[in-house]
Amino acid sequence: MRPSWDEYFMEIANTVKKRSTCLRRQVGAVIVKDNRILTTGYNGVPPKMRHCLDIGCLRQELNIPSGQRHELCRALHAEQNAIIQAAKYGISIEGATIYVTAQPCIICAKQIIASGIKKIVFSGDYPDEFSLEMIKESGIEIVRFNQL
């Protein structure tokens, strides 16, 4: 059976997340416009930095709960990396859709809002109700993807 567009792009996001170097959570993101992939991203450290897989996770060592103290993480989130790739290569994401394997956190939500993305499709939970409030207030369409 042929997958729907949402199924197709979420499956790709699930493949992208396999490149993650995070010890706690693997997340993948795909930015799409007119059913064409513009960029992808996964959570991991900026280029030329040591990966958490290699040196450990400060957040894990300090027992910091998920969704808190983002500043103590070496990694960029998948959404951030996908948006950064678009900026780096001069790709407009105005009016695009982002597919993410977890609900965006507040930091990513603000970047998604500011970037001009018009729709978020996500599949996994994240403990951040404030991000959902901000997304709803912004008028961006947000859809929880339920895998079949």
PDB file of C-alpha atoms in Angstrom:
ATOM      1  CA  MET A   1       0.000   0.000   0.000  1.00  0.00           C
ATOM      2  CA  ARG A   2       1.353   3.410  -0.956  1.00  0.00           C
ATOM      3  CA  PRO A   3       2.043   5.636   2.071  1.00  0.00           C
ATOM      4  CA  SER A   4       0.418   9.048   2.502  1.00  0.00           C
ATOM      5  CA  TRP A   5       2.720  12.072   2.318  1.00  0.00           C
ATOM      6  CA  ASP A   6       2.700  12.350   6.122  1.00  0.00           C
ATOM      7  CA  GLU A   7       3.598   8.658   6.477  1.00  0.00           C
ATOM      8  CA  TYR A   8       6.330   9.020   3.860  1.00  0.00           C
ATOM      9  CA  PHE A   9       8.005  12.055   5.444  1.00  0.00           C
ATOM     10  CA  MET A  10       7.653  10.725   9.009  1.00  0.00           C
ATOM     11  CA  GLU A  11       9.328   7.506   7.903  1.00  0.00           C
ATOM     12  CA  ILE A  12      12.186   9.584   6.490  1.00  0.00           C
ATOM     13  CA  ALA A  13      12.404  11.569   9.767  1.00  0.00           C
ATOM     14  CA  ASN A  14      12.629   8.258  11.631  1.00  0.00           C
ATOM     15  CA  THR A  15      15.528   7.240   9.385  1.00  0.00           C
ATOM     16  CA  VAL A  16      17.245  10.625   9.834  1.00  0.00           C
ATOM     17  CA  LYS A  17      17.143  10.281  13.631  1.00  0.00           C
ATOM     18  CA  LYS A  18      19.381   7.217  13.411  1.00  0.00           C
ATOM     19  CA  ARG A  19      22.313   9.617  12.781  1.00  0.00           C
ATOM     20  CA  SER A  20      21.780  11.226  16.201  1.00  0.00           C
ATOM     21  CA  THR A  21      24.699  11.184  18.608  1.00  0.00           C
ATOM     22  CA  CYS A  22      22.566  11.913  21.691  1.00  0.00           C
ATOM     23  CA  LEU A  23      22.714   9.351  24.483  1.00  0.00           C
ATOM     24  CA  ARG A  24      19.254  10.190  25.840  1.00  0.00           C
ATOM     25  CA  ARG A  25      16.918  10.732  22.897  1.00  0.00           C
ATOM     26  CA  GLN A  26      17.230  10.373  19.129  1.00  0.00           C
ATOM     27  CA  VAL A  27      15.160  12.875  17.136  1.00  0.00           C
ATOM     28  CA  GLY A  28      14.938  13.459  13.396  1.00  0.00           C
ATOM     29  CA  ALA A  29      13.420  16.336  11.417  1.00  0.00           C
ATOM     30  CA  VAL A  30      12.590  16.863   7.755  1.00  0.00           C
ATOM     31  CA  ILE A  31      11.558  20.227   6.285  1.00  0.00           C
ATOM     32  CA  VAL A  32       9.335  19.870   3.238  1.00  0.00           C
ATOM     33  CA  LYS A  33       7.694  22.246   0.778  1.00  0.00           C
ATOM     34  CA  ASP A  34       5.408  21.201  -2.084  1.00  0.00           C
ATOM     35  CA  ASN A  35       6.111  17.563  -1.161  1.00  0.00           C
ATOM     36  CA  ARG A  36       9.846  18.044  -1.767  1.00  0.00           C
ATOM     37  CA  ILE A  37      12.499  17.666   0.933  1.00  0.00           C
ATOM     38  CA  LEU A  38      14.406  20.900   1.573  1.00  0.00           C
ATOM     39  CA  THR A  39      16.576  19.900   4.545  1.00  0.00           C
ATOM     40  CA  THR A  40      16.936  17.315   7.281  1.00  0.00           C
ATOM     41  CA  GLY A  41      18.355  17.434  10.775  1.00  0.00           C
ATOM     42  CA  TYR A  42      19.013  15.241  13.783  1.00  0.00           C
ATOM     43  CA  ASN A  43      20.073  16.069  17.306  1.00  0.00           C
ATOM     44  CA  GLY A  44      23.803  16.224  17.762  1.00  0.00           C
ATOM     45  CA  VAL A  45      26.681  18.569  18.501  1.00  0.00           C
ATOM     46  CA  PRO A  46      27.759  21.365  16.134  1.00  0.00           C
ATOM     47  CA  PRO A  47      30.367  20.463  13.491  1.00  0.00           C
ATOM     48  CA  LYS A  48      33.942  19.843  14.646  1.00  0.00           C
ATOM     49  CA  MET A  49      32.900  19.188  18.253  1.00  0.00           C
ATOM     50  CA  ARG A  50      33.190  15.950  20.186  1.00  0.00           C
ATOM     51  CA  HIS A  51      30.034  13.850  20.206  1.00  0.00           C
ATOM     52  CA  CYS A  52      28.240  12.882  23.392  1.00  0.00           C
ATOM     53  CA  LEU A  53      28.598   9.267  22.259  1.00  0.00           C
ATOM     54  CA  ASP A  54      32.352   9.769  22.690  1.00  0.00           C
ATOM     55  CA  ILE A  55      32.604  11.910  25.827  1.00  0.00           C
ATOM     56  CA  GLY A  56      29.370  11.314  27.720  1.00  0.00           C
ATOM     57  CA  CYS A  57      26.363  13.436  28.585  1.00  0.00           C
ATOM     58  CA  LEU A  58      26.538  16.172  31.211  1.00  0.00           C
ATOM     59  CA  ARG A  59      22.745  16.233  31.507  1.00  0.00           C
ATOM     60  CA  GLN A  60      22.730  12.506  32.234  1.00  0.00           C
ATOM     61  CA  GLU A  61      25.542  12.859  34.774  1.00  0.00           C
ATOM     62  CA  LEU A  62      23.626  15.640  36.586  1.00  0.00           C
ATOM     63  CA  ASN A  63      20.282  13.772  36.400  1.00  0.00           C
ATOM     64  CA  ILE A  64      18.586  16.686  34.632  1.00  0.00           C
ATOM     65  CA  PRO A  65      15.031  15.767  33.622  1.00  0.00           C
ATOM     66  CA  SER A  66      14.019  15.871  29.976  1.00  0.00           C
ATOM     67  CA  GLY A  67      12.703  19.279  28.939  1.00  0.00           C
ATOM     68  CA  GLN A  68      14.747  21.241  31.489  1.00  0.00           C
ATOM     69  CA  ARG A  69      18.043  23.167  31.464  1.00  0.00           C
ATOM     70  CA  HIS A  70      18.571  23.064  27.681  1.00  0.00           C
ATOM     71  CA  GLU A  71      21.656  25.254  28.074  1.00  0.00           C
ATOM     72  CA  LEU A  72      23.531  22.333  29.631  1.00  0.00           C
ATOM     73  CA  CYS A  73      23.350  20.259  26.477  1.00  0.00           C
ATOM     74  CA  ARG A  74      26.158  20.193  23.891  1.00  0.00           C
ATOM     75  CA  ALA A  75      23.767  19.208  21.104  1.00  0.00           C
ATOM     76  CA  LEU A  76      21.520  21.131  18.783  1.00  0.00           C
ATOM     77  CA  HIS A  77      18.025  19.748  18.399  1.00  0.00           C
ATOM     78  CA  ALA A  78      16.920  18.138  15.130  1.00  0.00           C
ATOM     79  CA  GLU A  79      14.650  21.090  14.264  1.00  0.00           C
ATOM     80  CA  GLN A  80      17.488  23.540  14.891  1.00  0.00           C
ATOM     81  CA  ASN A  81      19.848  21.591  12.658  1.00  0.00           C
ATOM     82  CA  ALA A  82      17.276  21.427   9.848  1.00  0.00           C
ATOM     83  CA  ILE A  83      16.638  25.198  10.077  1.00  0.00           C
ATOM     84  CA  ILE A  84      20.384  25.935  10.247  1.00  0.00           C
ATOM     85  CA  GLN A  85      21.005  23.834   7.129  1.00  0.00           C
ATOM     86  CA  ALA A  86      18.396  25.853   5.256  1.00  0.00           C
ATOM     87  CA  ALA A  87      20.050  29.117   6.337  1.00  0.00           C
ATOM     88  CA  LYS A  88      23.557  27.850   5.569  1.00  0.00           C
ATOM     89  CA  TYR A  89      22.650  26.864   2.020  1.00  0.00           C
ATOM     90  CA  GLY A  90      20.239  29.724   1.255  1.00  0.00           C
ATOM     91  CA  ILE A  91      17.085  27.598   1.131  1.00  0.00           C
ATOM     92  CA  SER A  92      13.835  29.409   1.914  1.00  0.00           C
ATOM     93  CA  ILE A  93      11.620  27.480   4.312  1.00  0.00           C
ATOM     94  CA  GLU A  94       8.869  30.102   4.348  1.00  0.00           C
ATOM     95  CA  GLY A  95       5.542  28.266   4.166  1.00  0.00           C
ATOM     96  CA  ALA A  96       7.122  24.819   4.625  1.00  0.00           C
ATOM     97  CA  THR A  97       6.117  21.883   6.819  1.00  0.00           C
ATOM     98  CA  ILE A  98       8.454  20.324   9.363  1.00  0.00           C
ATOM     99  CA  TYR A  99       8.135  16.649  10.258  1.00  0.00           C
ATOM    100  CA  VAL A 100       9.666  15.779  13.641  1.00  0.00           C
ATOM    101  CA  THR A 101       9.888  12.526  15.574  1.00  0.00           C
ATOM    102  CA  ALA A 102       9.173  14.350  18.875  1.00  0.00           C
ATOM    103  CA  GLN A 103       7.123  17.356  19.923  1.00  0.00           C
ATOM    104  CA  PRO A 104       9.273  20.503  19.615  1.00  0.00           C
ATOM    105  CA  CYS A 105      10.632  22.064  22.808  1.00  0.00           C
ATOM    106  CA  ILE A 106      10.079  25.769  23.510  1.00  0.00           C
ATOM    107  CA  ILE A 107      13.418  26.778  21.980  1.00  0.00           C
ATOM    108  CA  CYS A 108      12.697  24.915  18.747  1.00  0.00           C
ATOM    109  CA  ALA A 109       9.101  26.136  18.738  1.00  0.00           C
ATOM    110  CA  LYS A 110      10.279  29.759  18.765  1.00  0.00           C
ATOM    111  CA  GLN A 111      12.729  29.092  15.939  1.00  0.00           C
ATOM    112  CA  ILE A 112      10.069  27.309  13.898  1.00  0.00           C
ATOM    113  CA  ILE A 113       7.676  30.227  14.423  1.00  0.00           C
ATOM    114  CA  ALA A 114      10.311  32.812  13.453  1.00  0.00           C
ATOM    115  CA  SER A 115      11.427  30.826  10.384  1.00  0.00           C
ATOM    116  CA  GLY A 116       8.066  31.037   8.624  1.00  0.00           C
ATOM    117  CA  ILE A 117       7.273  27.329   8.753  1.00  0.00           C
ATOM    118  CA  LYS A 118       3.488  26.983   8.508  1.00  0.00           C
ATOM    119  CA  LYS A 119       2.893  23.428   9.730  1.00  0.00           C
ATOM    120  CA  ILE A 120       4.406  20.994  12.241  1.00  0.00           C
ATOM    121  CA  VAL A 121       3.772  17.263  12.103  1.00  0.00           C
ATOM    122  CA  PHE A 122       5.245  15.373  15.066  1.00  0.00           C
ATOM    123  CA  SER A 123       5.015  11.863  16.457  1.00  0.00           C
ATOM    124  CA  GLY A 124       6.603  11.649  19.903  1.00  0.00           C
ATOM    125  CA  ASP A 125       5.977  13.315  23.240  1.00  0.00           C
ATOM    126  CA  TYR A 126       8.148  15.914  24.940  1.00  0.00           C
ATOM    127  CA  PRO A 127       7.435  17.414  28.376  1.00  0.00           C
ATOM    128  CA  ASP A 128       6.892  21.040  27.294  1.00  0.00           C
ATOM    129  CA  GLU A 129       3.329  22.388  27.356  1.00  0.00           C
ATOM    130  CA  PHE A 130       4.576  25.976  26.919  1.00  0.00           C
ATOM    131  CA  SER A 131       5.884  25.134  23.445  1.00  0.00           C
ATOM    132  CA  LEU A 132       2.423  23.893  22.409  1.00  0.00           C
ATOM    133  CA  GLU A 133       0.853  27.100  23.749  1.00  0.00           C
ATOM    134  CA  MET A 134       3.309  29.251  21.765  1.00  0.00           C
ATOM    135  CA  ILE A 135       2.750  27.239  18.574  1.00  0.00           C
ATOM    136  CA  LYS A 136      -1.039  27.488  18.904  1.00  0.00           C
ATOM    137  CA  GLU A 137      -0.828  31.239  19.580  1.00  0.00           C
ATOM    138  CA  SER A 138       1.353  31.700  16.482  1.00  0.00           C
ATOM    139  CA  GLY A 139      -1.298  30.188  14.224  1.00  0.00           C
ATOM    140  CA  ILE A 140       0.999  27.439  12.946  1.00  0.00           C
ATOM    141  CA  GLU A 141      -0.912  24.246  12.219  1.00  0.00           C
ATOM    142  CA  ILE A 142       0.281  21.447  14.470  1.00  0.00           C
ATOM    143  CA  VAL A 143      -0.597  17.803  13.946  1.00  0.00           C
ATOM    144  CA  ARG A 144       0.209  14.824  16.149  1.00  0.00           C
ATOM    145  CA  PHE A 145       1.015  11.986  13.778  1.00  0.00           C
ATOM    146  CA  ASN A 146      -0.319   8.669  14.966  1.00  0.00           C
ATOM    147  CA  GLN A 147       1.595   5.817  13.441  1.00  0.00           C
ATOM    148  CA  LEU A 148      -0.570   3.017  12.132  1.00  0.00           C
TER     149      LEU A 148
END
